[in-house]
PDB file of C-alpha atoms and ligand atoms in Angstrom:
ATOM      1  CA  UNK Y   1     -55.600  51.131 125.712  1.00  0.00           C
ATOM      2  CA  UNK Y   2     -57.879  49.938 128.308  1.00  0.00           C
ATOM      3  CA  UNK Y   3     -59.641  52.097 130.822  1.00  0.00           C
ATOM      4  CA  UNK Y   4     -57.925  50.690 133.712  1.00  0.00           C
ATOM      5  CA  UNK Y   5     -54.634  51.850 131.950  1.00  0.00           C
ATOM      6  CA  UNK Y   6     -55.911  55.650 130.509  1.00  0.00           C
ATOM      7  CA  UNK Y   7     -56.454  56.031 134.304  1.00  0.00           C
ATOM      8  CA  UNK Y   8     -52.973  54.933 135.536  1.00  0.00           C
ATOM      9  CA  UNK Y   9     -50.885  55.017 132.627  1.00  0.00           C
ATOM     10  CA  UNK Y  10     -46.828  56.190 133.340  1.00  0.00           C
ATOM     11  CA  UNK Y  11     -46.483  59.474 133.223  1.00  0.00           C
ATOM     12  CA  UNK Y  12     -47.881  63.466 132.074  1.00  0.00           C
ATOM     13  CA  UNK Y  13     -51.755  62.425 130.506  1.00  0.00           C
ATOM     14  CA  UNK Y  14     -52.687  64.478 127.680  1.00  0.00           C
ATOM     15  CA  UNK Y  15     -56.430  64.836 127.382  1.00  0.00           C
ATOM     16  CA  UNK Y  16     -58.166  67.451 124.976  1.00  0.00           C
ATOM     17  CA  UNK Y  17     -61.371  69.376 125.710  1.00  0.00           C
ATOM     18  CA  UNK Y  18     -62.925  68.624 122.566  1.00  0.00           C
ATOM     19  CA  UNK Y  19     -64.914  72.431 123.194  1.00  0.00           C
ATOM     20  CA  UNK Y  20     -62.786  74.353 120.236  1.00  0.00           C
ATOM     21  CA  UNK Y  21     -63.561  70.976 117.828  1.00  0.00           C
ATOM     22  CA  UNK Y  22     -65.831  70.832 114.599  1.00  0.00           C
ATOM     23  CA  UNK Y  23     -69.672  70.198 115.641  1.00  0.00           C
ATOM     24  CA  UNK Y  24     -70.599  69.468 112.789  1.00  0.00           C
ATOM     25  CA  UNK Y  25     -67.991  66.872 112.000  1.00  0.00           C
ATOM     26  CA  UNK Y  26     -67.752  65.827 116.019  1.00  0.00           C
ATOM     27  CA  UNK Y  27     -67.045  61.859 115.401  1.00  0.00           C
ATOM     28  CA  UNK Y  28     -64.321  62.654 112.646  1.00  0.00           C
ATOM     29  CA  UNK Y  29     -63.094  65.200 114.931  1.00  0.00           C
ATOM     30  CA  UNK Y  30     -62.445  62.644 118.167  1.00  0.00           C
ATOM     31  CA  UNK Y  31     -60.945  60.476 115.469  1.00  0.00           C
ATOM     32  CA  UNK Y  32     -58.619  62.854 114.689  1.00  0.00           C
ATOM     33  CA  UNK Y  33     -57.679  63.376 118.555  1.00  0.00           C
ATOM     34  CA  UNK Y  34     -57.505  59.609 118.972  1.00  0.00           C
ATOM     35  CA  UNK Y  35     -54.975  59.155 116.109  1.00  0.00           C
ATOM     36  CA  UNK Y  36     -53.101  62.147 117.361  1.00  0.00           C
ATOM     37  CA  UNK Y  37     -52.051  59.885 120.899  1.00  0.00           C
ATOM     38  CA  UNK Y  38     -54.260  61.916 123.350  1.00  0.00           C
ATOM     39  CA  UNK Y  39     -54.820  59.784 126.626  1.00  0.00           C
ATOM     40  CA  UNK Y  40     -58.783  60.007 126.870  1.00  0.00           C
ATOM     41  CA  UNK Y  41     -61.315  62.774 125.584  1.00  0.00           C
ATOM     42  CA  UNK Y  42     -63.014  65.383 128.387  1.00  0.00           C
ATOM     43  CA  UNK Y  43     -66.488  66.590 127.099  1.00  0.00           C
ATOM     44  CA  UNK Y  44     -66.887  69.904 128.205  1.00  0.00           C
ATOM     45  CA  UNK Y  45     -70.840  70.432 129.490  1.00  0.00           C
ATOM     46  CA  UNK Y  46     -72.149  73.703 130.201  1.00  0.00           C
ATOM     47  CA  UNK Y  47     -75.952  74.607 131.037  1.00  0.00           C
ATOM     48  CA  UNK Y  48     -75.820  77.908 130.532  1.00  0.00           C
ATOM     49  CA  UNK Y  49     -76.704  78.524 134.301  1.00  0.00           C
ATOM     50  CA  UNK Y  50     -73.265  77.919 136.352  1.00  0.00           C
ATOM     51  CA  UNK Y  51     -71.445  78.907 133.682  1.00  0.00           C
ATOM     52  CA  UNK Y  52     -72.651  81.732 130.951  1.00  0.00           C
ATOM     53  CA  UNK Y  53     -72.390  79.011 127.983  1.00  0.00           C
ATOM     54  CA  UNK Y  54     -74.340  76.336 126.360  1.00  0.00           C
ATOM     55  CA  UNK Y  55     -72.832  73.372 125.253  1.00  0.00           C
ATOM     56  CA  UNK Y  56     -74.378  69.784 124.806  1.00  0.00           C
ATOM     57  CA  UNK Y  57     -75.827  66.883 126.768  1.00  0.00           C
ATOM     58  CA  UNK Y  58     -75.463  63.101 127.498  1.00  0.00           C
ATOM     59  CA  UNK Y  59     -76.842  62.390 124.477  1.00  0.00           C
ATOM     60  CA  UNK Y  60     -74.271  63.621 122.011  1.00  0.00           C
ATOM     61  CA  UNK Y  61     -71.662  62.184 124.183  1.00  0.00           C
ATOM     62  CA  UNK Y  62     -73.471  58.482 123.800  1.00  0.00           C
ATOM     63  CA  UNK Y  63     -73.666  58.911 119.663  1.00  0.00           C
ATOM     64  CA  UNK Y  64     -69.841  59.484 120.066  1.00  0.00           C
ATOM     65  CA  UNK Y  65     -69.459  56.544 122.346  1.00  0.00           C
ATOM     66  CA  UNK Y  66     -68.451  54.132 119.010  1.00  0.00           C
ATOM     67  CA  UNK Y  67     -66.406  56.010 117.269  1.00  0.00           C
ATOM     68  CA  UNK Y  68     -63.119  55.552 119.540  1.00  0.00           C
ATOM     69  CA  UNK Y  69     -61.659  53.200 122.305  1.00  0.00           C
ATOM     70  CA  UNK Y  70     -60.170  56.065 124.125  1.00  0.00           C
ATOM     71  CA  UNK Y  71     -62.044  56.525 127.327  1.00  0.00           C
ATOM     72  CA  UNK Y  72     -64.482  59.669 127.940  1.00  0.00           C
ATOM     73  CA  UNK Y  73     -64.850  61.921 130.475  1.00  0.00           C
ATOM     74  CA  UNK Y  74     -67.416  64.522 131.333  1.00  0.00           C
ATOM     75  CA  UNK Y  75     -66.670  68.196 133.291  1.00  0.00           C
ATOM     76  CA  UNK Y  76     -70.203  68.919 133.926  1.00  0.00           C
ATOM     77  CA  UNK Y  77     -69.833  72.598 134.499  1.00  0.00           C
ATOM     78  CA  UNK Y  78     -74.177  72.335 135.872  1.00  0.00           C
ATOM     79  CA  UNK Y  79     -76.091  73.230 138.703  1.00  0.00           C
ATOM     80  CA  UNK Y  80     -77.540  70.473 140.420  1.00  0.00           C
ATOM     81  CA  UNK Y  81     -75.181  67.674 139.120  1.00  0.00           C
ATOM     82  CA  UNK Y  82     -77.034  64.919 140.998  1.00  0.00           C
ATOM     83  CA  UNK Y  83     -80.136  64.484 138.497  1.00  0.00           C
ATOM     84  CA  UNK Y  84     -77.809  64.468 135.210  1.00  0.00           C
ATOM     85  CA  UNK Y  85     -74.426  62.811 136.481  1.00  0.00           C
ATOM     86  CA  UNK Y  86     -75.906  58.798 136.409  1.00  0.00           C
ATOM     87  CA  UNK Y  87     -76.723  59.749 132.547  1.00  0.00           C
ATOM     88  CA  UNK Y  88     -73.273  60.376 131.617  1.00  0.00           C
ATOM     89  CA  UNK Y  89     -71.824  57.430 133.188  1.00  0.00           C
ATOM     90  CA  UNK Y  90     -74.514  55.374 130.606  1.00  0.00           C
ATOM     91  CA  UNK Y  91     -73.452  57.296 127.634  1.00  0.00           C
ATOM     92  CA  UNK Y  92     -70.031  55.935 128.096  1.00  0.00           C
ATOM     93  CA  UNK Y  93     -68.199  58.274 130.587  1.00  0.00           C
ATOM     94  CA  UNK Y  94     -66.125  56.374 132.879  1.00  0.00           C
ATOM     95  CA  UNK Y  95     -65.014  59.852 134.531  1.00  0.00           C
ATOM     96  CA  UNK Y  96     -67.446  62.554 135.746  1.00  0.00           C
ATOM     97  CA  UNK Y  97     -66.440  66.031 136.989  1.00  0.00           C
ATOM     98  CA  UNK Y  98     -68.673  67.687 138.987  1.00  0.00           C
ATOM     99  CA  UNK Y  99     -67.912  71.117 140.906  1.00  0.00           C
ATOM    100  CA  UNK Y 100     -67.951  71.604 144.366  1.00  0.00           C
ATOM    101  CA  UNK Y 101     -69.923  75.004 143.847  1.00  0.00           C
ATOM    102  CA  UNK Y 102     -72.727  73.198 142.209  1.00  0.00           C
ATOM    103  CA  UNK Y 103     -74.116  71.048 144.498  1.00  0.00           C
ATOM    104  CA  UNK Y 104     -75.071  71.806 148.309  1.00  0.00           C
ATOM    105  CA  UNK Y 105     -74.184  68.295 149.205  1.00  0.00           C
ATOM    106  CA  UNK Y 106     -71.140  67.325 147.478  1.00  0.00           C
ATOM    107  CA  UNK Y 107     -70.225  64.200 149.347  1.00  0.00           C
ATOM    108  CA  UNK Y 108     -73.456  62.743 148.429  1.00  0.00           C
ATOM    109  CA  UNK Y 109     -73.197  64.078 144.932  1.00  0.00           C
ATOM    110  CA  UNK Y 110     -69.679  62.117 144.063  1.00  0.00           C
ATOM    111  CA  UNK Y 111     -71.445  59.233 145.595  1.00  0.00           C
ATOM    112  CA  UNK Y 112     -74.211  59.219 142.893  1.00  0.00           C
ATOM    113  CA  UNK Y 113     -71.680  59.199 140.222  1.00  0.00           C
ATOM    114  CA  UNK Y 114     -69.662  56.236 142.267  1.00  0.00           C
ATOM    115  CA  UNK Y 115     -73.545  54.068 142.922  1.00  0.00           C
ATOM    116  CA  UNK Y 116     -74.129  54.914 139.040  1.00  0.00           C
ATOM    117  CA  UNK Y 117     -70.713  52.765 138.420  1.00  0.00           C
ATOM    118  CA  UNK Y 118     -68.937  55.595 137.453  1.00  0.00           C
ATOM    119  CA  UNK Y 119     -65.416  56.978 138.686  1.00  0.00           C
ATOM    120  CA  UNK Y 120     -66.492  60.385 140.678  1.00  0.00           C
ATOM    121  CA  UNK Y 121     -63.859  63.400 140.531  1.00  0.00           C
ATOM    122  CA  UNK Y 122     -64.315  66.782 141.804  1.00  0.00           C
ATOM    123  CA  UNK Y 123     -63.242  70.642 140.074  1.00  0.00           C
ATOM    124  CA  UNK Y 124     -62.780  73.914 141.858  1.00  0.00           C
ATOM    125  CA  UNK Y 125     -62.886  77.140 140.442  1.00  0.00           C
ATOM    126  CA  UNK Y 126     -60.059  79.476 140.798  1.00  0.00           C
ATOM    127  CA  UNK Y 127     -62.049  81.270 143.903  1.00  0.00           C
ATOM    128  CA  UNK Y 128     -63.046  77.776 145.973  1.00  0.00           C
ATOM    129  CA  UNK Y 129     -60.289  76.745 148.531  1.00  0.00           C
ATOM    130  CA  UNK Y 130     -58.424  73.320 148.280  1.00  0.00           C
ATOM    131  CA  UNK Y 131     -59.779  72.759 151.614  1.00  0.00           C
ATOM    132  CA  UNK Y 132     -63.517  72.392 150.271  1.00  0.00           C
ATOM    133  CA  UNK Y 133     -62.328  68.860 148.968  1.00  0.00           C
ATOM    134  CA  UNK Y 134     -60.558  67.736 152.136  1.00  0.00           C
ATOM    135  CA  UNK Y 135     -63.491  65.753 153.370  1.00  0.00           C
ATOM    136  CA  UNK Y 136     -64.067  64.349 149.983  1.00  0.00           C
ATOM    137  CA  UNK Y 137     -60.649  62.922 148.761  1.00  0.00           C
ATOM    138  CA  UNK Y 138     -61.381  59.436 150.199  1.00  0.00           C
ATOM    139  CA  UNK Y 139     -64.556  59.316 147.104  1.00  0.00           C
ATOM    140  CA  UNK Y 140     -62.802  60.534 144.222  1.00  0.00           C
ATOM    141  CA  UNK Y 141     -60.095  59.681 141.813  1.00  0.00           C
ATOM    142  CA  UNK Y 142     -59.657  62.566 140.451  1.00  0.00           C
ATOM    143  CA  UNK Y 143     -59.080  66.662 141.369  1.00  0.00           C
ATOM    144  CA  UNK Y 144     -59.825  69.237 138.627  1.00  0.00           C
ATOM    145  CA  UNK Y 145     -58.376  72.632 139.812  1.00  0.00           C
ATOM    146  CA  UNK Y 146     -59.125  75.297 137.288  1.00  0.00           C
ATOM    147  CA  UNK Y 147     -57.210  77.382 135.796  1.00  0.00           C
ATOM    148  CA  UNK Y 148     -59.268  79.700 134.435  1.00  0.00           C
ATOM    149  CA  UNK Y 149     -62.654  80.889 135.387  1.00  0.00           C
ATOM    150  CA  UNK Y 150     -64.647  78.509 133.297  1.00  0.00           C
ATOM    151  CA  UNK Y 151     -67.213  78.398 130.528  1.00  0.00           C
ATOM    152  CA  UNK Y 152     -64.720  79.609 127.366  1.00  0.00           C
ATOM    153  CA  UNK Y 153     -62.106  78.122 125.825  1.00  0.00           C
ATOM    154  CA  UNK Y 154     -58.981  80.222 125.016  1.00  0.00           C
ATOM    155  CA  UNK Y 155     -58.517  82.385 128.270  1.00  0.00           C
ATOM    156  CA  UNK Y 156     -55.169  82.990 129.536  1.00  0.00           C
ATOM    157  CA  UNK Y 157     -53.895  80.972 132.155  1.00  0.00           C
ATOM    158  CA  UNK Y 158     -54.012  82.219 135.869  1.00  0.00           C
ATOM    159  CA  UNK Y 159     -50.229  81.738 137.056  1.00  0.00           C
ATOM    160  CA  UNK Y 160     -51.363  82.273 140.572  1.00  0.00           C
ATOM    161  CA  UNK Y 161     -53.017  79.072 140.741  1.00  0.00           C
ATOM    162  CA  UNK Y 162     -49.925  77.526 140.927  1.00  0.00           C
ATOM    163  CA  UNK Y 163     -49.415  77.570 144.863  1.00  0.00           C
ATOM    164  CA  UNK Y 164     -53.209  76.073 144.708  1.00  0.00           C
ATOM    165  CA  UNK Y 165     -51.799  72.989 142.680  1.00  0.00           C
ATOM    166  CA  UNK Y 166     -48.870  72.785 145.160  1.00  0.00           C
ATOM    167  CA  UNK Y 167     -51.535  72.278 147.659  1.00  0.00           C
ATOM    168  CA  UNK Y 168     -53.703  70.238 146.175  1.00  0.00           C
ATOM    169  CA  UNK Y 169     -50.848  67.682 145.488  1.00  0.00           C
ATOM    170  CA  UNK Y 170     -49.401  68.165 149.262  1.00  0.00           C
ATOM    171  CA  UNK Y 171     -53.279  66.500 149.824  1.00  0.00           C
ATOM    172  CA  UNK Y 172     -53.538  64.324 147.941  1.00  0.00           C
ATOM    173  CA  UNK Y 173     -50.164  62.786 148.609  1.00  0.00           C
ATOM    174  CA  UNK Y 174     -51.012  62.939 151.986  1.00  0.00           C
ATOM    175  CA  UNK Y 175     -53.917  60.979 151.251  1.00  0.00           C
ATOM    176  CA  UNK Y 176     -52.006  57.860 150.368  1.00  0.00           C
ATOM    177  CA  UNK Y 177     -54.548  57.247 147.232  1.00  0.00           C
ATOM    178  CA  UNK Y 178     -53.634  57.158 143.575  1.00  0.00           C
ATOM    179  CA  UNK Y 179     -55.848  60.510 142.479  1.00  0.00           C
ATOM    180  CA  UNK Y 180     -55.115  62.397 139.675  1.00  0.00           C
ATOM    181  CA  UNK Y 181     -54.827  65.957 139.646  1.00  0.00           C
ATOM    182  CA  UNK Y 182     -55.894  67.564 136.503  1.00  0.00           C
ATOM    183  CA  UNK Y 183     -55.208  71.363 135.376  1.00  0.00           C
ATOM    184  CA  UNK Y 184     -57.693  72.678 132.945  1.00  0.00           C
ATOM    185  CA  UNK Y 185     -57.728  76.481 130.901  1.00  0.00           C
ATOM    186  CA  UNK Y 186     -54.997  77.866 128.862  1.00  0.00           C
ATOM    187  CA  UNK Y 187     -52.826  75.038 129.062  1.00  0.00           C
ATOM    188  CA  UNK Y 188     -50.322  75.407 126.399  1.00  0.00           C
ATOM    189  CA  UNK Y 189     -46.867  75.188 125.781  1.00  0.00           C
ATOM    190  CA  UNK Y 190     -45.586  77.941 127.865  1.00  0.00           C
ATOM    191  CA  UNK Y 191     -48.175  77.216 130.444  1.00  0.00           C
ATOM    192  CA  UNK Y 192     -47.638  73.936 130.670  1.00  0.00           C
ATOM    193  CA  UNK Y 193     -44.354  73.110 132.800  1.00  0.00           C
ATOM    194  CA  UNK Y 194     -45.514  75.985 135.845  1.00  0.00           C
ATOM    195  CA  UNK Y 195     -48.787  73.574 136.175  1.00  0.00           C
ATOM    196  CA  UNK Y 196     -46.463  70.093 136.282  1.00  0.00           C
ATOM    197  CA  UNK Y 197     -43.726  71.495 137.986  1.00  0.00           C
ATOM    198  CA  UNK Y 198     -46.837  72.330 140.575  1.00  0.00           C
ATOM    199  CA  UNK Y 199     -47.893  69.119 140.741  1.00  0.00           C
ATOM    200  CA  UNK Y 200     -50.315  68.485 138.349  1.00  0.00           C
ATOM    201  CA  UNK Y 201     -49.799  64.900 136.365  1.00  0.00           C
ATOM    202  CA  UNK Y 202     -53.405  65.387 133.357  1.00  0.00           C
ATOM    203  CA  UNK Y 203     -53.227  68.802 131.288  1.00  0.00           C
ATOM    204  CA  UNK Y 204     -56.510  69.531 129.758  1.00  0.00           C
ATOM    205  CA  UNK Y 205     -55.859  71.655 126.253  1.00  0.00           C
ATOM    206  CA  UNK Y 206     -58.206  72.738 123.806  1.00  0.00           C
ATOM    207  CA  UNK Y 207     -56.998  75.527 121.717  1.00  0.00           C
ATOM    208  CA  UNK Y 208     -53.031  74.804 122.244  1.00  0.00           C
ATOM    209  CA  UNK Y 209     -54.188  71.810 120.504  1.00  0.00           C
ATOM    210  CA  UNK Y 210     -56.405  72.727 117.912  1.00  0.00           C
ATOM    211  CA  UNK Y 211     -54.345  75.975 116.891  1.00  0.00           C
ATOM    212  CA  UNK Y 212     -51.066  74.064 116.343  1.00  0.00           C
ATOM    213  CA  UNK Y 213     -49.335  74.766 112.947  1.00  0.00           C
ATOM    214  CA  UNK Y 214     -47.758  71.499 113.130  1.00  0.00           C
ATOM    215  CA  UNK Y 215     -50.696  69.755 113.777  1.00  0.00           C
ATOM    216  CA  UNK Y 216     -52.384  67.769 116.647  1.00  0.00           C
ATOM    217  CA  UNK Y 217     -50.529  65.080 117.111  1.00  0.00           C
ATOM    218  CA  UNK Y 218     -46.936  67.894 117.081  1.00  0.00           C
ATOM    219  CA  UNK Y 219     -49.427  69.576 119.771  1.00  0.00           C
ATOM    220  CA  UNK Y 220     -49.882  66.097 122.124  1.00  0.00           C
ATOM    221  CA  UNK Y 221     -46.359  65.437 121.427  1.00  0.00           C
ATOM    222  CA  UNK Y 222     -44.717  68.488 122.828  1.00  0.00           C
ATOM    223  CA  UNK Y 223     -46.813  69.556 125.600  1.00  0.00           C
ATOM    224  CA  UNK Y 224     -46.351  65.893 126.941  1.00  0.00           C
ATOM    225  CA  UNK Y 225     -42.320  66.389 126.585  1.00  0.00           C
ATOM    226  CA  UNK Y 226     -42.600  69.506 128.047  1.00  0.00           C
ATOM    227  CA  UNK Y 227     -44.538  68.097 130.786  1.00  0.00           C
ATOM    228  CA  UNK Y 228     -42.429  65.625 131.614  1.00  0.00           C
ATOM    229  CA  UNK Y 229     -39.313  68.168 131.518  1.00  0.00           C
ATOM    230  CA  UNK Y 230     -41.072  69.382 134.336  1.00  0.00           C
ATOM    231  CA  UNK Y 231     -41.508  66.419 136.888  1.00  0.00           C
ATOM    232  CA  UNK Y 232     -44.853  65.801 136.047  1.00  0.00           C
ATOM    233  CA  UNK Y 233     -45.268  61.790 136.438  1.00  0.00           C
ATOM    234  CA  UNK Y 234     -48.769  59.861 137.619  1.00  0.00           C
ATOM    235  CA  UNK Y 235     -50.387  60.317 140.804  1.00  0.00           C
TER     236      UNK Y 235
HETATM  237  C1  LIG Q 301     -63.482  76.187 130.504  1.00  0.00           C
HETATM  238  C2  LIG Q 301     -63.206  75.035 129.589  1.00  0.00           C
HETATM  239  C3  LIG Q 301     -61.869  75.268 128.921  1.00  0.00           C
HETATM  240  C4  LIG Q 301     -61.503  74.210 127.930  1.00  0.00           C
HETATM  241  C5  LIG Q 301     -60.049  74.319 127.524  1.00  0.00           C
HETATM  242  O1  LIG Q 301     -64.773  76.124 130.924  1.00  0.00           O
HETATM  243  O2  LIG Q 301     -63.203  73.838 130.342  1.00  0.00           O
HETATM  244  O3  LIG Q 301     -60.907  75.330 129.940  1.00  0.00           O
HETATM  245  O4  LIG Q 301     -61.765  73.001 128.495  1.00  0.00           O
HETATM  246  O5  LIG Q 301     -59.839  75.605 127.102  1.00  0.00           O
HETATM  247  P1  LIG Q 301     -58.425  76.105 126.549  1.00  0.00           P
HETATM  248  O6  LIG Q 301     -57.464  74.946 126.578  1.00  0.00           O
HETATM  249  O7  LIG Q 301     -58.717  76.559 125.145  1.00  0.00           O
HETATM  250  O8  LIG Q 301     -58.020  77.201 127.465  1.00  0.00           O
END
């Protein structure tokens, strides 16, 4: 699958945090999502300042960069995104998150990611207002609104975000641009459907995945079938 097509491909997009995977196995482990018919792979980066968690840098991402075709994205959950962003589009990101409560000047922010070649998207936490993206949506190609407060995996899913995602598509419908809107902590299989039917179209799992009995590719399988169920189709 090419980029151009992970990023506009028919219908609900699967994509797995690989947070809950096996560090010390990490290349065998995005095999294993890559065989299991996931639509890209979202690194999840934490600095252990804007969120209360450590994670890993552009670095590891790049030593991963060979061992799949799927394309990579990075949800740089950082203060001060600017100075970091550009390296993440070298190791082999063609998506980069950055939050709108990291950086004092967002607009120029997403534009760093977009100058370093790279496509720009933007995530809100559960607290920031759809509106703080309004002025934005014209730079990105992608909206993360979060589900959860973030930093962990396996938190339960905040059902009142659901109106948010409502709004979020109303803009960026209104917008007349092909954006996706991706839904990220405690997506799972009877989370799932409340997010699509909401409006989101890319479902970000990590532990519904990895905690399957049937396996990760039963996990990719069913939440994108229940997706679907629920009028979730591309941006
Ligand atoms: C929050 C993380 C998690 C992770 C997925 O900072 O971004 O949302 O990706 O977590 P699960 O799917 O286990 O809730």
């Amino acid at each position: 699958m090419t980029v151009t097509d992970a990023f506009a491909a028919p219908g609900p997009r699967i994509v797995p945090s690989v947070l809950p995977a096996d560090f010390s196995r990490f290349g065998e482990a995005c095999v294993e999502l890559a065989k299991a018919g996931v639509d890209r792979l979202q690194f999840d980066v934490m600095d252990g300042r804007f969120v209360p968690n450590l994670t890993f840098g552009s670095d590891v991402i790049a030593s991963l960069r060979s061992w799949v075709d799927l394309p990579f994205e990075a949800h740089l959950m950082i203060e001060e995104p600017d100075l970091l962003a550009p390296g993440f589009v070298k190791a082999g990101c063609e998506l980069v998150i950055i939050h709108a409560e990291a950086t004092r000047h967002l607009h120029r922010s997403l534009c760093v990611i977009r100058d370093a070649g790279g496509k720009a998207a933007v995530a809100i936490n559960p607290a920031t207002p759809v509106e703080s993206v309004s002025n934005v949506i014209d730079l990105v190609d992608l909206v993360l609104v979060m589900t959860v407060n973030p930093g962990f995996g396996g938190q339960t899913y905040l059902t009142s975000m659901e109106p948010k995602i409502a709004q979020m598509r109303k803009l960026i419908d209104a917008s007349g641009r092909s954006i996706d809107l991706e839904v990220d902590g405690g997506i799972g299989p009877s989370t799932i459907a409340g997010a699509a039917a909401a409006g989101a179209n890319v479902f970000i799992a990590g532990s519904a995945l990895f905690r399957d009995p049937l396996g990760l590719e039963h996990a990719v399988s069913d939440l994108r079938q229940r997706a679907r169920a629920a009028g979730s189709e591309t941006a």
